PDB file of C-alpha atoms in Angstrom:
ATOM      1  CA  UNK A   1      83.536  95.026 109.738  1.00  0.00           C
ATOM      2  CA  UNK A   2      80.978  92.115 110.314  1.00  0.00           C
ATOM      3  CA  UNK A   3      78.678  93.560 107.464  1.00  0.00           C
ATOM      4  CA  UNK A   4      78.801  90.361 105.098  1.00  0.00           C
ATOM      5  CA  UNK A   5      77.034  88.757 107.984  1.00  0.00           C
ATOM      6  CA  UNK A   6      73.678  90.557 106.813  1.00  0.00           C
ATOM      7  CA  UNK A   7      73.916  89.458 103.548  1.00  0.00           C
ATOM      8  CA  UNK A   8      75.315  85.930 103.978  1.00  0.00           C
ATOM      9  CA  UNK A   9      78.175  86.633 101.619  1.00  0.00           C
ATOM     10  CA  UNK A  10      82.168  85.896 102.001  1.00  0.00           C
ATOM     11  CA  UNK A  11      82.989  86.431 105.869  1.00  0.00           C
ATOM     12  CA  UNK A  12      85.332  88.598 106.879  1.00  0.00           C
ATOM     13  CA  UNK A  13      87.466  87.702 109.378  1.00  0.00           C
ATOM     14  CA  UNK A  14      90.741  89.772 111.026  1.00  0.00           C
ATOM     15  CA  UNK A  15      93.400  87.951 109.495  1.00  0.00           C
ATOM     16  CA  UNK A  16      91.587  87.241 105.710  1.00  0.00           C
ATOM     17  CA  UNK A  17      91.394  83.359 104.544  1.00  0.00           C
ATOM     18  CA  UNK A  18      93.673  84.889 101.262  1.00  0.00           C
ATOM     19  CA  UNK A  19      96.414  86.615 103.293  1.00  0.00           C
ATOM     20  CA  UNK A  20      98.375  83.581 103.136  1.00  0.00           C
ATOM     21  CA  UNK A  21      97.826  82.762  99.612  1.00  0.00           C
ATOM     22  CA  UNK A  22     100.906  81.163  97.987  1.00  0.00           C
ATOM     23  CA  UNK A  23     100.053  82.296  94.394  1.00  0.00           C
ATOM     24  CA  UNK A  24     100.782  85.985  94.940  1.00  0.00           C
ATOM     25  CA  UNK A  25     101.692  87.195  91.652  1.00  0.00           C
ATOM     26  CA  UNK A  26     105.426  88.458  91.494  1.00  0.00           C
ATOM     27  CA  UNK A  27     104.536  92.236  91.764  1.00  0.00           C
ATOM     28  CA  UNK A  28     102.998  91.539  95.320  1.00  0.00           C
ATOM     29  CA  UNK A  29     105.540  89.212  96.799  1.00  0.00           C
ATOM     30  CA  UNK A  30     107.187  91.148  99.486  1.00  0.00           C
ATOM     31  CA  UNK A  31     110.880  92.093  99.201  1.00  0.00           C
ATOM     32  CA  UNK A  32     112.278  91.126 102.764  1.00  0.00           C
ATOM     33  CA  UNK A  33     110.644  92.624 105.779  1.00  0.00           C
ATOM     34  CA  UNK A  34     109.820  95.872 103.605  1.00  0.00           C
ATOM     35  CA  UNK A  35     107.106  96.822 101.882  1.00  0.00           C
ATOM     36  CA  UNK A  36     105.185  94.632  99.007  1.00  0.00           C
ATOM     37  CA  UNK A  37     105.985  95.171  95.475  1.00  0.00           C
ATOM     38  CA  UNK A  38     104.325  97.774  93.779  1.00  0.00           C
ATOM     39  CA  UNK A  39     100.898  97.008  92.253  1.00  0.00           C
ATOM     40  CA  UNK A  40      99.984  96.313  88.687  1.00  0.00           C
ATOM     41  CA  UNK A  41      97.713  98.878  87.240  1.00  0.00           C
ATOM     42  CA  UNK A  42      94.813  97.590  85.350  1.00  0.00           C
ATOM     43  CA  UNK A  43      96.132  96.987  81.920  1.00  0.00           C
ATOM     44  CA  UNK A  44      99.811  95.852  83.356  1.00  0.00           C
ATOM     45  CA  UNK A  45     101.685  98.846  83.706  1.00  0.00           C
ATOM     46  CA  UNK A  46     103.314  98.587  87.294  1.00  0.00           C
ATOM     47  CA  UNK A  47     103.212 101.243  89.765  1.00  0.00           C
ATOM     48  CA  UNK A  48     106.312 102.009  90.722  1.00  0.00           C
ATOM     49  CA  UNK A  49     108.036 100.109  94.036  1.00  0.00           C
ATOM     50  CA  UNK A  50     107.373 101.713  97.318  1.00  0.00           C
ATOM     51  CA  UNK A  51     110.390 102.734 100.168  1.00  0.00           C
ATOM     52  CA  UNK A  52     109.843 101.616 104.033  1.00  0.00           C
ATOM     53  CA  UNK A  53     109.056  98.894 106.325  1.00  0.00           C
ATOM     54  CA  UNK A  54     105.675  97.539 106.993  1.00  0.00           C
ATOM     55  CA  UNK A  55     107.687  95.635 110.392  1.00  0.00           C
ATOM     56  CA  UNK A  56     106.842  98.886 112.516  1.00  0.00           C
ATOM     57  CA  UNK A  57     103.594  99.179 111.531  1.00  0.00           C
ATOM     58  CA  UNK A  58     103.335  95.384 112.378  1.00  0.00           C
ATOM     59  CA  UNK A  59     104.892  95.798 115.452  1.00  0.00           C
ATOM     60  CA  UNK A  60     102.479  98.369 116.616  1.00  0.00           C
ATOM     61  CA  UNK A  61      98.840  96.618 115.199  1.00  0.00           C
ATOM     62  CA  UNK A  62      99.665  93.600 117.723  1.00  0.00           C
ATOM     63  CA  UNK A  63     100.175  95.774 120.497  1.00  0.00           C
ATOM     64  CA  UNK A  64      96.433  97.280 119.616  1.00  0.00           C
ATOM     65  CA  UNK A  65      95.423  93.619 118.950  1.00  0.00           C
ATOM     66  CA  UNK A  66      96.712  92.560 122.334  1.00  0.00           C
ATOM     67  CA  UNK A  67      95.405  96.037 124.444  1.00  0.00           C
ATOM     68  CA  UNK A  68      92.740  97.528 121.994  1.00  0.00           C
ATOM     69  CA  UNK A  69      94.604 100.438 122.656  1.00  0.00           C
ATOM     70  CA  UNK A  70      94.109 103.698 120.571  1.00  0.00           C
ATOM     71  CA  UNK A  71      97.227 105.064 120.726  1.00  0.00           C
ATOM     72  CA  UNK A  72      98.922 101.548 119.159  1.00  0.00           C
ATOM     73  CA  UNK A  73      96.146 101.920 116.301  1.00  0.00           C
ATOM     74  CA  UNK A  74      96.779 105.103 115.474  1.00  0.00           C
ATOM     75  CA  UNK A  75     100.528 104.336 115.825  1.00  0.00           C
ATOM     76  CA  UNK A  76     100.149 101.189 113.498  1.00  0.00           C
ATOM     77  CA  UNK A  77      97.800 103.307 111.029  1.00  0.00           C
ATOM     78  CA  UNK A  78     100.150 106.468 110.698  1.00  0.00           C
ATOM     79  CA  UNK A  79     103.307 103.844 110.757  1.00  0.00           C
ATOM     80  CA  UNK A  80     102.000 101.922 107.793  1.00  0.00           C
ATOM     81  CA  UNK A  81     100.687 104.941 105.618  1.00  0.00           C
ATOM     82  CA  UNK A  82     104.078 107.394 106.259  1.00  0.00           C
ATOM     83  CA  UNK A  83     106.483 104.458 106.521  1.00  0.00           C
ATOM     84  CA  UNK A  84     105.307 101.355 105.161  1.00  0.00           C
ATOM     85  CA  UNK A  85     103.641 102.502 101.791  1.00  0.00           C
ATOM     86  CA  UNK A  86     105.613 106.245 101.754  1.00  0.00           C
ATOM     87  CA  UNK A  87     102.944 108.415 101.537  1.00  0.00           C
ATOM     88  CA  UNK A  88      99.470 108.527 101.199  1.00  0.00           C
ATOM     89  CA  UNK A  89      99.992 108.753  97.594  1.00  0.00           C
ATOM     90  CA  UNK A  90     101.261 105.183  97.272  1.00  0.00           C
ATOM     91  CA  UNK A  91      99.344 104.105  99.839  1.00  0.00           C
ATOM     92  CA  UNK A  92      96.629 104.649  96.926  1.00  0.00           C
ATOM     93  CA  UNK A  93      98.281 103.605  94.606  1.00  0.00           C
ATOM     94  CA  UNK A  94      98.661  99.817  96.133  1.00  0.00           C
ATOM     95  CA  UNK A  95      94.674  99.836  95.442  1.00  0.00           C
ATOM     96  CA  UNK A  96      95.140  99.279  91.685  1.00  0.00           C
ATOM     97  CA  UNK A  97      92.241  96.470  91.251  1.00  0.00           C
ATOM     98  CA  UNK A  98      90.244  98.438  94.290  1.00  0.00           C
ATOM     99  CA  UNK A  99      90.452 101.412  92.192  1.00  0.00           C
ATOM    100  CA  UNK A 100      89.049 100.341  89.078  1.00  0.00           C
ATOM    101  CA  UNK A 101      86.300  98.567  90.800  1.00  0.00           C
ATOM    102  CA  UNK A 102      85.256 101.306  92.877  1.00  0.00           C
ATOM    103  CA  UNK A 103      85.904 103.706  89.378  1.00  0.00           C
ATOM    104  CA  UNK A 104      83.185 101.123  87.869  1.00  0.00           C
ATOM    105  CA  UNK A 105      80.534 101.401  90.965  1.00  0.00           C
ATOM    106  CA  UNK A 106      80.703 105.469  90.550  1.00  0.00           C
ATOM    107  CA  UNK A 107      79.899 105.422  87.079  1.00  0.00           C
ATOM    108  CA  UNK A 108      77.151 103.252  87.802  1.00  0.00           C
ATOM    109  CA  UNK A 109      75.951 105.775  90.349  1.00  0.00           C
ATOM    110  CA  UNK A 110      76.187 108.432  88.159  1.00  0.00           C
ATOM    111  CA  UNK A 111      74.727 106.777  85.635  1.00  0.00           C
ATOM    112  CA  UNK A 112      71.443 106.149  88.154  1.00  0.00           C
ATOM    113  CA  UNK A 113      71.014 109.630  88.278  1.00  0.00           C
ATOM    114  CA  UNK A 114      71.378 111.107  85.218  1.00  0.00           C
ATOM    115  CA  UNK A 115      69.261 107.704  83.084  1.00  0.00           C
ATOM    116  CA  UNK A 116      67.675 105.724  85.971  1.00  0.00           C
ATOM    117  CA  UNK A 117      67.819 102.315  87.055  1.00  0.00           C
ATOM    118  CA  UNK A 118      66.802 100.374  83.826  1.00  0.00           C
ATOM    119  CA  UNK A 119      69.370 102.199  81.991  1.00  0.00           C
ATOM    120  CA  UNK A 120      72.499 101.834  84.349  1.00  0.00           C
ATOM    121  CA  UNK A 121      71.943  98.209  84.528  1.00  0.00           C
ATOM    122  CA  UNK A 122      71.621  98.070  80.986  1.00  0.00           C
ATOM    123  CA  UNK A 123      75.463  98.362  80.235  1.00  0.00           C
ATOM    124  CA  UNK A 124      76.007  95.433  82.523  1.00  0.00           C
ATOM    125  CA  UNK A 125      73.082  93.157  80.471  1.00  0.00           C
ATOM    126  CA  UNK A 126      71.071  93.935  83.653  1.00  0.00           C
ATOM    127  CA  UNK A 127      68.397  96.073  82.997  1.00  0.00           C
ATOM    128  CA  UNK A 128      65.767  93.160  84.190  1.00  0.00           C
ATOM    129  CA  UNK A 129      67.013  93.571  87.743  1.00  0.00           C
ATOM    130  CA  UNK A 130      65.870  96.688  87.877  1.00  0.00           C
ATOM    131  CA  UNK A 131      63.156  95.720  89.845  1.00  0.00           C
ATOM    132  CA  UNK A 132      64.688  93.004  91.765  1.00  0.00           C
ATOM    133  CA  UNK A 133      66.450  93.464  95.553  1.00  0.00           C
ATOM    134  CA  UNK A 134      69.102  96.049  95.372  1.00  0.00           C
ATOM    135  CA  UNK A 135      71.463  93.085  97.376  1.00  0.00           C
ATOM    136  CA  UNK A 136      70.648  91.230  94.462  1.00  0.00           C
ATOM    137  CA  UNK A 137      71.415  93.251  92.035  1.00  0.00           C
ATOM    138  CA  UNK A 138      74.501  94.461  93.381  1.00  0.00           C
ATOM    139  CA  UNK A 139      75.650  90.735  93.505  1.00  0.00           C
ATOM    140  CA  UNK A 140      75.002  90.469  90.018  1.00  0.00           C
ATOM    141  CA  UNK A 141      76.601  93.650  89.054  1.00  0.00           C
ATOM    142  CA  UNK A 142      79.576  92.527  91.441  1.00  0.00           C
ATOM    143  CA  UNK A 143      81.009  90.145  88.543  1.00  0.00           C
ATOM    144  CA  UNK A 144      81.638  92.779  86.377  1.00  0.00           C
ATOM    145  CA  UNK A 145      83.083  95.136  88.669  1.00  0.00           C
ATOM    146  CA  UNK A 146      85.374  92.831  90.388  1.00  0.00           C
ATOM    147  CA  UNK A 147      85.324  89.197  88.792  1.00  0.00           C
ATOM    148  CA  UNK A 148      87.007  86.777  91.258  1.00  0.00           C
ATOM    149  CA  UNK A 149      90.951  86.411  90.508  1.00  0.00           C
ATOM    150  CA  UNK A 150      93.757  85.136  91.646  1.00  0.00           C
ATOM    151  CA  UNK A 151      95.935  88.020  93.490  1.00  0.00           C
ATOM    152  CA  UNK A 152      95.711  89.372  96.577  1.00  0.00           C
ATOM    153  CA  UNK A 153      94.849  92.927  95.106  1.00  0.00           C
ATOM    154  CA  UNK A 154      92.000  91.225  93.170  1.00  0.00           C
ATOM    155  CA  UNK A 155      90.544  89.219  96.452  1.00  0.00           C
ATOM    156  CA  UNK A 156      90.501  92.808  98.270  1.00  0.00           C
ATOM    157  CA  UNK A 157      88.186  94.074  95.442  1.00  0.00           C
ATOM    158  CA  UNK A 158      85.588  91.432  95.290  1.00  0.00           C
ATOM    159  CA  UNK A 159      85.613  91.157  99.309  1.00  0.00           C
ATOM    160  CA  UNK A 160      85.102  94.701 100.151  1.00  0.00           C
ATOM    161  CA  UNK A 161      82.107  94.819  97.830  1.00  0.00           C
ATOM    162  CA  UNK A 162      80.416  91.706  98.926  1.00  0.00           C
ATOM    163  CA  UNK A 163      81.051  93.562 102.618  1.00  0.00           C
ATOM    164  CA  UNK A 164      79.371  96.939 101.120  1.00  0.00           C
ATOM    165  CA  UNK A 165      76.285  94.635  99.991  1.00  0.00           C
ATOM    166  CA  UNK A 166      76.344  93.460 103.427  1.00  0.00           C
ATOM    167  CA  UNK A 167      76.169  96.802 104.395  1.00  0.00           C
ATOM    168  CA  UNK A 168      73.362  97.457 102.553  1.00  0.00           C
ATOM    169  CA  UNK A 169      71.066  94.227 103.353  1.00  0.00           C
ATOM    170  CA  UNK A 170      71.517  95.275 107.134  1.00  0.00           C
ATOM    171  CA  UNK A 171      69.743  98.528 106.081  1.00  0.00           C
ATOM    172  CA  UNK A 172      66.666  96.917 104.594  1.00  0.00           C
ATOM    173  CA  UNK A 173      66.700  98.694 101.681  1.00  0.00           C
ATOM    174  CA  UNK A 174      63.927  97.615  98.938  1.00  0.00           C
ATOM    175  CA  UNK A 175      64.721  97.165  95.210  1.00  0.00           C
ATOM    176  CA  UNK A 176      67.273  98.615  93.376  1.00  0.00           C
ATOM    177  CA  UNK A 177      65.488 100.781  91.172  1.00  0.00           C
ATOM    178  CA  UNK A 178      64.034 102.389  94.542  1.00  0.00           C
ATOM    179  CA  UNK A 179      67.429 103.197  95.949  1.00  0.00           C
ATOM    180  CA  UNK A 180      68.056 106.834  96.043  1.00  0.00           C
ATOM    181  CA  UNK A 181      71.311 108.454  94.244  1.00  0.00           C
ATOM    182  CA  UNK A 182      72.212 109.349  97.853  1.00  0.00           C
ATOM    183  CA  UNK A 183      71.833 105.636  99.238  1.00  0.00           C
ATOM    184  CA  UNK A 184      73.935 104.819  95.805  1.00  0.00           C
ATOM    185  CA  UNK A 185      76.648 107.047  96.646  1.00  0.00           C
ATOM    186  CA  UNK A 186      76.822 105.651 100.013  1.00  0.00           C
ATOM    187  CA  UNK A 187      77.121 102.190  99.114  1.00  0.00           C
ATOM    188  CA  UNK A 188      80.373 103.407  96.932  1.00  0.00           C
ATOM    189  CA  UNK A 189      82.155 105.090  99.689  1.00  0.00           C
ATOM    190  CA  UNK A 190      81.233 101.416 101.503  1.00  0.00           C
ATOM    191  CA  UNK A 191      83.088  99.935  99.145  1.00  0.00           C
ATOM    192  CA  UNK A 192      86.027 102.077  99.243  1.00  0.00           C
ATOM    193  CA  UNK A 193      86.143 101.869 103.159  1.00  0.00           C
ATOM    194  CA  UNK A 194      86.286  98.208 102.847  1.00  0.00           C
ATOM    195  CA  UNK A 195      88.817  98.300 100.221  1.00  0.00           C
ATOM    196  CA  UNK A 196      91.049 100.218 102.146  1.00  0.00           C
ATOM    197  CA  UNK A 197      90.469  97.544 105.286  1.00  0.00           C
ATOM    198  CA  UNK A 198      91.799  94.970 103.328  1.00  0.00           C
ATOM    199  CA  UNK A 199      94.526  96.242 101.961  1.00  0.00           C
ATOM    200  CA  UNK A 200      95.709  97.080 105.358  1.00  0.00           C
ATOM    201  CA  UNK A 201      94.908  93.892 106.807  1.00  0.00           C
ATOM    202  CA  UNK A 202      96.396  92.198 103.980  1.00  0.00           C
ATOM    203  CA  UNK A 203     100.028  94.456 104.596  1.00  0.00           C
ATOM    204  CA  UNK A 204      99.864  93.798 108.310  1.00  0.00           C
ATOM    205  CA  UNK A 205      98.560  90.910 108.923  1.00  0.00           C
ATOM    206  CA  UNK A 206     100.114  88.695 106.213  1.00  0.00           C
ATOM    207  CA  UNK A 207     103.162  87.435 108.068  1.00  0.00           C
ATOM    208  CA  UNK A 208     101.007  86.973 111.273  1.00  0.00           C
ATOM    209  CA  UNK A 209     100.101  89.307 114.273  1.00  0.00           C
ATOM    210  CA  UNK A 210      99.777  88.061 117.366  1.00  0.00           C
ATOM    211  CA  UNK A 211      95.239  88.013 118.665  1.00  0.00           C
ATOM    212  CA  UNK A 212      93.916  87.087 121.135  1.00  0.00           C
ATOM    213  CA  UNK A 213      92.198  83.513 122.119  1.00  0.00           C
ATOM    214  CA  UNK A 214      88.798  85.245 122.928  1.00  0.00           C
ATOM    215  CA  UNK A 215      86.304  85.123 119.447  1.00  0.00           C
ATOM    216  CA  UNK A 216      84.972  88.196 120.892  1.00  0.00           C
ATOM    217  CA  UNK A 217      87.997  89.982 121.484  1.00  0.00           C
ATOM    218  CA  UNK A 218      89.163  89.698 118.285  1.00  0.00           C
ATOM    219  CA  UNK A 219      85.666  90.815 116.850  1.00  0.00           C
ATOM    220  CA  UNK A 220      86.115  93.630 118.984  1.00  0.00           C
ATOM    221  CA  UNK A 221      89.050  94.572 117.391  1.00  0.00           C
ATOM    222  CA  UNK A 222      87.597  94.580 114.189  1.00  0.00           C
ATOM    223  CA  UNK A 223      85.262  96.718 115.255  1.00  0.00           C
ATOM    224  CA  UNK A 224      87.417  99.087 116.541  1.00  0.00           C
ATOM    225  CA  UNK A 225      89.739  99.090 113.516  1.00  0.00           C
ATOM    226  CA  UNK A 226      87.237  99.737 110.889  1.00  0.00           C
ATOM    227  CA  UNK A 227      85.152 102.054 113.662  1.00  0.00           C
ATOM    228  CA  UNK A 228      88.783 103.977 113.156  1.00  0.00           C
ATOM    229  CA  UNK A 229      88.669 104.409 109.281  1.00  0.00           C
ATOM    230  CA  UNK A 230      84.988 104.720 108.758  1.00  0.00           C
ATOM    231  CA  UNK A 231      85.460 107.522 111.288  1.00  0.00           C
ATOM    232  CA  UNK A 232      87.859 109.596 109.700  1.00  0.00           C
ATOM    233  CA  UNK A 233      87.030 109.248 106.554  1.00  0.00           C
ATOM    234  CA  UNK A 234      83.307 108.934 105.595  1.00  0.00           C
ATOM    235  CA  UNK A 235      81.172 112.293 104.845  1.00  0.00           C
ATOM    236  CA  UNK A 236      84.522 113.819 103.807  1.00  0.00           C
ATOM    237  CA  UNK A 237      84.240 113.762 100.247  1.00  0.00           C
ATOM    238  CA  UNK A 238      80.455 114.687 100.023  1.00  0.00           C
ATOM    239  CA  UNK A 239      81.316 117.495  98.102  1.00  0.00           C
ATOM    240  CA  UNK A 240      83.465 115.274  95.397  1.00  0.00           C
ATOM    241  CA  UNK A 241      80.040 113.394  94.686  1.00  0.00           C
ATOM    242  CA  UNK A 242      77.805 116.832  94.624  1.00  0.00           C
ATOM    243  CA  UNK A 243      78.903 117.419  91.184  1.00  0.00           C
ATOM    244  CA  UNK A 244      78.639 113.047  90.114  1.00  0.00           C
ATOM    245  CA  UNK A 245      75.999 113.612  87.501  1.00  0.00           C
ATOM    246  CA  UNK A 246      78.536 116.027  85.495  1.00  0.00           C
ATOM    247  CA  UNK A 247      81.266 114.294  85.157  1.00  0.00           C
ATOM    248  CA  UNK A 248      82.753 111.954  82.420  1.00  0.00           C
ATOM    249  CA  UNK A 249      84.363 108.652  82.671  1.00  0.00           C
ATOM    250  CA  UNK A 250      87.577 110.458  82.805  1.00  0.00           C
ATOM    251  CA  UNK A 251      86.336 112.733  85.502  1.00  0.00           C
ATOM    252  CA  UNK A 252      85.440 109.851  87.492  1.00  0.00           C
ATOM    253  CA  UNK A 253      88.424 107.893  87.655  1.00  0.00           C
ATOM    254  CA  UNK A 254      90.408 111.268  88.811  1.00  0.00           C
ATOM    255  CA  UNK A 255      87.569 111.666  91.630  1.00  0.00           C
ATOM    256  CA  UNK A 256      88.250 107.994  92.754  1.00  0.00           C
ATOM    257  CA  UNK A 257      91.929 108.346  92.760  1.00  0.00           C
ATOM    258  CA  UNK A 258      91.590 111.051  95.072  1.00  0.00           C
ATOM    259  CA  UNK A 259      89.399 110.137  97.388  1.00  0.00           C
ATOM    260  CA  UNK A 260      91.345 106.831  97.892  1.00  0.00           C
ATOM    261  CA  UNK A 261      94.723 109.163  98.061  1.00  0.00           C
ATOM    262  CA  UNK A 262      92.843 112.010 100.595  1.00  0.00           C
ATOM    263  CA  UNK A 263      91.633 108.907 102.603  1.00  0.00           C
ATOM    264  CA  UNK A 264      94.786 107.662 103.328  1.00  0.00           C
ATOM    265  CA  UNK A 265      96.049 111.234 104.512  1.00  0.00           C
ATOM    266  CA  UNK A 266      93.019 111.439 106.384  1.00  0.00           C
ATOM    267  CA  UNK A 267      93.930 107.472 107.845  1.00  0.00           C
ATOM    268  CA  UNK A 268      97.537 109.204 108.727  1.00  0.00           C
ATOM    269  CA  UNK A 269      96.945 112.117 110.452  1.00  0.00           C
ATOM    270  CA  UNK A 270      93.848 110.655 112.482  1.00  0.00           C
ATOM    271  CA  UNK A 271      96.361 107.835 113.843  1.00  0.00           C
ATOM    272  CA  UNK A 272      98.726 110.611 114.419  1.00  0.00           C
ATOM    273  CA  UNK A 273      96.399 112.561 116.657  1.00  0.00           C
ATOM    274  CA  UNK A 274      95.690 109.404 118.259  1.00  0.00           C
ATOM    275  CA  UNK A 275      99.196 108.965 119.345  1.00  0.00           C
ATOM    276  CA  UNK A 276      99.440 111.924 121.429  1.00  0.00           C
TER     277      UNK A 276
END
């Protein structure tokens, strides 16, 4: 985590300034000590409600905050995806707004290779940033994608690609016409690794974990949290994105709904390993 730094966008810090945020919408607010509500789909049909307890999950991520110890993260992480959401279907299915957004970036991408730059900016009323930083562009492009909004879901979105522009400004990469489809589809997967940070965050961290006093402590934790999912899950779906260019808009939103749901699996049995 620590990207938006680079690009001087929203921080990021481990408990997020919305976690709190008294106007959850009534299909987030939490029933009990269980898990949250199912999420809305865009277009307001709701998911259906998950089973389990996020409270062992909880219990778990402050031991790791407290120790930094690898065996409570991947007890926390495999907790809150086989428990706490019930499976790492659901678990990707609680990305609903993440889901669309990150749907929208991979047409984009896709649309960079198979019309260039001009043209995949175009759709968005764009095309004149073509030329223009690729951080700025993707700013631009960002209030499309994921508009600001009011629910927790919705905050996730918007701060897990202002982190993935982050990403990219730390790389130094030139204008966004000059980005190459493989820097593209990197900056997507960015997105959905952040996404799935938050959302985890968000589920643990919303009643309060217990961190430590030290600023850099709790960076290192971080650190060591998203070091966790970044590790087991990016490069995996390489061959998803070979065939991009081919695929419709249908196509695409099945490829995003599986990488989210084979990243959560992947989260799952990497914290399982970790526990022995």
């Amino acid at each position: 985590m620590g990207t938006s730094k680079g690009y001087g966008g929203p921080g990021s810090g481990l408990v997020p300034s919305w976690a709190d945020d008294p106007a959850v919408p009534t299909s987030e607010a939490s029933n009990g000590d269980g898990v949250d509500g199912g999420e809305a789909e865009p277009g307001g049909n709701p998911d259906a409600t998950t089973a389990g307890s996020f409270q062992g999950a909880r219990g778990n991520f402050t031991r790791f905050a407290k120790t930094g110890s690898d065996r409570a993260l991947g007890s926390a992480m495999s907790g809150y995806v086989r428990t706490g959401t019930g499976g790492a279907r659901q678990a990707a299915r609680r990305m609903g707004t993440s889901r669309a957004s990150a749907a929208g970036l991979l047409r984009l991408a896709r649309d960079f290779q198979q019309l260039g730059a001009t043209d995949a900016l175009a759709r968005f009323d764009l095309a004149a940033l073509a030329g223009r930083p690729a951080v700025d562009a993707f700013a631009a492009i960002a209030e499309f994608v994921c508009p600001p909004g009011g629910s927790v879901d919705e905050a996730i979105s918007r701060q897990a690609m202002f982190e993935a522009i982050g990403d990219l400004a730390e790389l130094g990469v030139g204008s966004f016409e000059s980005l190459s489809p493989t820097e593209m589809q990197e900056f997507f997967l960015s997105f959905v690794l952040h996404s799935i940070e938050g959302r985890v965050m968000a589920d643990l961290c919303i009643k309060g974990i217990t961190l430590p006093d030290d600023p850099a402590a709790v960076e290192a934790i971080q650190d060591q949290l998203h070091d966790f999912i970044e590790g087991c899950t990016r490069g995996v779906f390489s061959d998803e994105l070979d065939r991009l260019p081919n695929l419709d808009d249908v196509q695409v939103k099945q490829v995003v709904e599986g990488i989210y749901e084979d990243a959560f699996e992947l989260i799952a049995a990497a914290g399982e390993e970790l526990k022995k």
